[in-house]
Amino acid sequence: MDAPPQQEDCRPFIQVAQLLREAGLNAPAVLAQDLEQGFLLLTDLGSTTYLTALREDDSKADALFGDATGALVAWQLASRPGVLPPYDRALLRRELDLFPDWYLARHLGFALAPQQRELLEDMFALILTNNLAQPAVYVHRDYMPRNLMLSEPNPGILDFQDAVYGPVSYDMASLVRDAFISWEEERALDWIVRYWDKARRAGLPVGADFGDFYRDLEWMGLQRHLKVLGIFARICHRDGKPGYVEDAPRFIAYVHAVASRYNALAPLAHLFDQIANHNAAQGSR
């Protein structure tokens, strides 16, 4: 790993790699390090990501997701408070703010009217209340097919340096509501049920009622979807990498589907309809 110190701090990577390996998971081992120059020598987890494997043959999905959820349960069981930074209200809110600042204002040129801004504030408050009420565990924060490797033991786990201590449903929401590949609702629901059953049997705080856990996962995913829309727009306009924002429609669909399922979130679905009508009007000019 070559991570220039003025741009990256390798210490969180080293810390979380050790936590993952202590949990019995297949994260890279750090064989040597030079933090002053930003060099790490790591073990190799191979070259095939889950994303590549699933795009080539999605018949492997059930087995791969079974391995991924088993690893996730082991990671969460290792959780201890005070080890990783908290996924607190301030951080969750900063992430949500990326949506109006970067996706709406910068990318779409969509100026929120005062009533729309107040509506979005109300929706953010509801989402954060749900997120922060969930039990806390270790959160990888990007536990998705692009960061899981076909490896032995499976999966190999990468890109974990931003791990935090936060809502129990977050990593499962990341896994099944991915940025780069989508699944039929029934298939994703089956994987979520199987994870919830493993987690419940292992004693993780996922609750005895699957419906409650699924609602929490959807509301947690909603926070992530809005954040990712903002991040993709920022990568496009600040960093000059437009490829990511091409996947924005996937996240818009995720947001609209969740907001349409819950009465309290109906105003958010309506706001997204207004945004879509704005885009259509802009495109017809």
Coordinates of C-alpha atoms in Angstrom, one line a residue:
M1 CA 0.0 0.0 0.0
D2 CA 1.3 3.4 -1.0
A3 CA -0.6 6.1 1.1
P4 CA 1.2 9.4 1.1
P5 CA 1.0 10.7 4.8
Q6 CA -0.1 14.2 3.7
Q7 CA -3.2 12.6 2.1
E8 CA -3.8 9.4 4.1
D9 CA -3.3 8.2 7.7
C10 CA -2.4 4.5 7.7
R11 CA -3.0 4.0 11.4
P12 CA -6.8 3.5 11.2
F13 CA -6.2 0.8 8.5
I14 CA -3.7 -1.0 10.7
Q15 CA -6.0 -0.8 13.7
V16 CA -9.1 -2.1 12.0
A17 CA -7.1 -4.8 10.1
Q18 CA -6.0 -6.1 13.5
L19 CA -9.5 -6.0 14.8
L20 CA -10.8 -8.0 11.9
R21 CA -8.1 -10.6 12.1
E22 CA -8.7 -10.9 15.9
A23 CA -12.3 -11.6 15.0
G24 CA -11.1 -14.5 12.8
L25 CA -11.7 -12.7 9.5
N26 CA -9.7 -12.6 6.4
A27 CA -8.3 -9.1 6.4
P28 CA -4.8 -8.3 5.1
A29 CA -2.0 -8.9 7.6
V30 CA 0.5 -6.0 7.9
L31 CA 3.9 -7.6 7.3
A32 CA 5.9 -4.3 7.5
Q33 CA 5.2 -0.6 7.8
D34 CA 6.8 2.8 7.3
L35 CA 4.3 5.3 8.5
E36 CA 6.6 8.3 7.9
Q37 CA 6.6 7.5 4.1
G38 CA 3.1 5.9 4.0
F39 CA 4.1 2.4 3.0
L40 CA 2.6 -0.8 4.2
L41 CA 3.5 -4.4 3.1
L42 CA 0.4 -6.5 3.1
T43 CA -0.7 -10.0 2.4
D44 CA -2.5 -10.4 -0.9
L45 CA -6.2 -11.4 -0.9
G46 CA -6.4 -12.1 -4.7
S47 CA -7.7 -10.1 -7.6
T48 CA -11.4 -11.1 -7.9
T49 CA -13.9 -9.0 -6.1
Y50 CA -17.4 -10.2 -5.2
L51 CA -18.7 -7.5 -7.7
T52 CA -16.7 -9.0 -10.6
A53 CA -17.8 -12.6 -9.7
L54 CA -21.4 -11.6 -9.3
R55 CA -21.5 -9.8 -12.6
E56 CA -20.0 -12.8 -14.4
D57 CA -22.3 -15.3 -12.7
D58 CA -25.0 -14.3 -10.3
S59 CA -25.9 -18.0 -9.6
K60 CA -23.1 -17.8 -7.0
A61 CA -24.8 -15.0 -5.2
D62 CA -26.5 -17.1 -2.5
A63 CA -23.2 -18.8 -1.5
L64 CA -21.2 -15.6 -1.6
F65 CA -23.8 -13.7 0.5
G66 CA -23.9 -16.5 2.9
D67 CA -20.2 -16.2 3.5
A68 CA -20.4 -12.4 3.7
T69 CA -23.2 -12.5 6.3
G70 CA -21.4 -15.1 8.3
A71 CA -18.3 -12.9 8.4
L72 CA -20.4 -9.8 9.3
V73 CA -21.9 -11.6 12.3
A74 CA -18.3 -12.5 13.5
W75 CA -17.2 -8.9 13.0
Q76 CA -20.2 -7.6 15.0
L77 CA -19.7 -10.1 17.8
A78 CA -16.2 -8.8 18.3
S79 CA -17.6 -5.3 19.0
R80 CA -16.5 -3.3 22.1
P81 CA -17.4 0.3 22.9
G82 CA -14.7 2.9 23.0
V83 CA -12.4 1.2 20.4
L84 CA -13.6 2.7 17.2
P85 CA -14.9 6.3 16.6
P86 CA -18.6 6.7 17.3
Y87 CA -21.0 7.0 14.4
D88 CA -22.7 9.8 16.2
R89 CA -25.4 12.3 15.3
A90 CA -22.8 14.9 14.1
L91 CA -21.2 12.5 11.7
L92 CA -24.4 11.0 10.4
R93 CA -25.8 14.5 9.8
R94 CA -22.6 15.7 8.0
E95 CA -23.1 12.8 5.7
L96 CA -26.7 13.7 5.0
D97 CA -25.8 17.3 4.3
L98 CA -23.8 16.1 1.3
F99 CA -27.1 15.4 -0.5
P100 CA -28.5 18.9 -0.6
D101 CA -25.1 20.6 -0.9
W102 CA -23.5 18.5 -3.6
Y103 CA -26.2 16.4 -5.4
L104 CA -29.1 18.9 -5.4
A105 CA -27.3 22.3 -5.5
R106 CA -24.1 21.5 -7.3
H107 CA -25.0 18.6 -9.6
L108 CA -28.6 19.3 -10.5
G109 CA -28.7 23.0 -9.9
F110 CA -31.8 22.4 -7.9
A111 CA -32.5 25.2 -5.4
L112 CA -34.6 24.1 -2.5
A113 CA -37.5 26.4 -1.7
P114 CA -37.9 27.3 2.0
Q115 CA -40.8 24.9 2.4
Q116 CA -38.8 22.1 0.7
R117 CA -35.8 22.8 2.9
E118 CA -37.9 22.6 6.0
L119 CA -39.4 19.3 4.7
L120 CA -35.9 17.9 4.2
E121 CA -34.9 19.0 7.7
D122 CA -37.9 17.1 9.1
M123 CA -37.0 14.0 7.1
F124 CA -33.4 14.1 8.3
A125 CA -34.6 14.4 11.9
L126 CA -36.8 11.3 11.5
I127 CA -34.0 9.3 9.8
L128 CA -31.4 10.2 12.4
T129 CA -33.8 9.4 15.3
N130 CA -34.2 5.9 14.0
N131 CA -30.5 5.4 13.2
L132 CA -29.4 6.6 16.6
A133 CA -31.9 4.4 18.5
Q134 CA -30.4 1.2 17.0
P135 CA -28.0 -0.8 19.1
A136 CA -24.3 -0.1 18.3
V137 CA -21.7 -2.6 17.0
Y138 CA -18.6 -2.4 14.8
V139 CA -19.5 -0.9 11.4
H140 CA -17.2 -1.5 8.4
R141 CA -19.0 1.3 6.6
D142 CA -18.4 0.1 3.1
Y143 CA -19.3 -3.5 3.4
M144 CA -20.2 -4.1 -0.2
P145 CA -19.3 -6.5 -3.1
R146 CA -16.6 -4.2 -4.4
N147 CA -14.7 -4.4 -1.1
L148 CA -15.1 -8.2 -0.6
M149 CA -12.7 -10.6 -2.3
L150 CA -13.1 -14.2 -3.4
S151 CA -10.5 -15.6 -1.1
E152 CA -9.8 -18.4 1.3
P153 CA -11.2 -18.1 3.8
N154 CA -14.0 -16.3 2.1
P155 CA -14.5 -13.4 2.0
G156 CA -11.3 -11.3 2.0
I157 CA -12.2 -7.9 3.4
L158 CA -10.8 -4.6 2.2
D159 CA -11.4 -0.8 2.5
F160 CA -12.2 -0.9 6.2
Q161 CA -10.2 2.1 7.4
D162 CA -13.2 4.3 8.0
A163 CA -14.8 1.8 10.4
V164 CA -16.9 3.2 13.3
Y165 CA -19.0 2.0 16.2
G166 CA -22.6 2.5 15.2
P167 CA -26.0 1.2 14.1
V168 CA -26.3 -2.6 13.9
S169 CA -28.2 -2.6 10.5
Y170 CA -25.7 -0.4 8.6
D171 CA -23.3 -3.0 7.1
M172 CA -26.2 -5.3 6.0
A173 CA -27.9 -2.3 4.3
S174 CA -24.6 -1.6 2.5
L175 CA -24.3 -5.2 1.4
V176 CA -27.8 -5.7 -0.1
R177 CA -28.4 -2.1 -1.4
D178 CA -25.1 -1.8 -3.3
A179 CA -23.8 1.1 -5.3
F180 CA -22.9 -0.9 -8.4
I181 CA -25.2 -3.9 -8.6
S182 CA -28.9 -4.3 -7.7
W183 CA -31.0 -7.3 -6.7
E184 CA -34.7 -8.1 -6.9
E185 CA -36.4 -7.2 -3.6
E186 CA -37.4 -10.8 -2.8
R187 CA -33.8 -12.0 -3.2
A188 CA -32.4 -9.2 -1.0
L189 CA -35.1 -9.9 1.6
D190 CA -34.1 -13.5 1.7
W191 CA -30.5 -12.6 2.4
I192 CA -31.5 -10.1 5.1
V193 CA -33.7 -12.7 6.8
R194 CA -30.9 -15.2 6.8
Y195 CA -28.5 -12.6 8.3
W196 CA -31.0 -11.7 11.0
D197 CA -31.5 -15.3 11.9
K198 CA -27.7 -15.9 12.2
A199 CA -27.3 -12.7 14.2
R200 CA -30.2 -13.4 16.5
R201 CA -28.9 -16.9 17.2
A202 CA -25.5 -15.5 17.9
G203 CA -26.9 -13.1 20.5
L204 CA -26.4 -9.9 18.5
P205 CA -28.9 -7.1 19.3
V206 CA -31.0 -7.4 16.2
G207 CA -34.3 -7.8 18.0
A208 CA -36.8 -10.7 18.1
D209 CA -39.1 -9.3 15.5
F210 CA -37.8 -9.4 11.9
G211 CA -40.2 -6.7 10.8
D212 CA -38.7 -4.2 13.2
F213 CA -35.2 -5.1 12.1
Y214 CA -36.1 -4.7 8.5
R215 CA -37.6 -1.3 9.1
D216 CA -34.5 -0.2 10.8
L217 CA -32.3 -1.5 8.0
E218 CA -34.4 0.4 5.4
W219 CA -34.2 3.6 7.4
M220 CA -30.5 3.1 7.9
G221 CA -30.1 2.4 4.2
L222 CA -31.9 5.7 3.5
Q223 CA -29.3 7.7 5.3
R224 CA -26.6 5.9 3.3
H225 CA -28.4 6.3 0.0
L226 CA -28.7 10.1 0.5
K227 CA -25.1 10.3 1.6
V228 CA -23.8 8.4 -1.4
L229 CA -25.8 10.6 -3.9
G230 CA -23.9 13.5 -2.4
I231 CA -20.5 11.7 -2.4
F232 CA -20.9 10.7 -6.1
A233 CA -21.7 14.3 -7.0
R234 CA -18.7 15.5 -5.1
I235 CA -16.4 13.0 -6.7
C236 CA -17.7 14.2 -10.1
H237 CA -17.5 18.0 -9.6
R238 CA -14.6 18.3 -7.1
D239 CA -12.4 15.5 -8.2
G240 CA -13.2 15.4 -11.9
K241 CA -14.4 11.7 -11.9
P242 CA -17.8 11.6 -13.5
G243 CA -18.2 7.8 -13.7
Y244 CA -19.6 7.4 -10.2
V245 CA -22.5 9.8 -10.6
E246 CA -23.8 7.6 -13.5
D247 CA -25.0 5.2 -10.8
A248 CA -27.1 7.9 -9.1
P249 CA -30.4 6.5 -10.6
R250 CA -29.8 3.3 -8.6
F251 CA -29.8 5.3 -5.4
I252 CA -32.7 7.5 -6.4
A253 CA -34.7 4.3 -6.9
Y254 CA -33.6 3.0 -3.5
V255 CA -34.7 6.2 -1.8
H256 CA -38.0 6.4 -3.5
A257 CA -38.8 2.8 -2.8
V258 CA -38.1 3.1 0.9
A259 CA -39.8 6.5 1.3
S260 CA -42.9 5.2 -0.5
R261 CA -43.3 2.3 2.0
Y262 CA -43.5 4.4 5.2
N263 CA -46.2 7.0 5.8
A264 CA -43.8 9.2 7.8
L265 CA -41.4 9.3 4.9
A266 CA -44.1 10.1 2.2
P267 CA -43.0 13.8 2.0
L268 CA -39.5 12.6 1.0
A269 CA -40.9 10.5 -1.8
H270 CA -42.9 13.6 -2.9
L271 CA -39.8 15.8 -2.8
F272 CA -38.0 13.2 -5.1
D273 CA -40.9 13.4 -7.5
Q274 CA -40.5 17.2 -7.6
I275 CA -36.8 16.7 -8.2
A276 CA -37.5 14.3 -11.0
N277 CA -40.0 16.7 -12.6
H278 CA -37.4 19.5 -12.4
N279 CA -34.8 17.2 -14.1
A280 CA -37.3 16.3 -16.9
A281 CA -38.1 20.0 -17.4
Q282 CA -34.4 20.9 -17.6
G283 CA -33.8 18.0 -20.0
S284 CA -36.5 19.2 -22.4
R285 CA -35.1 22.7 -22.8

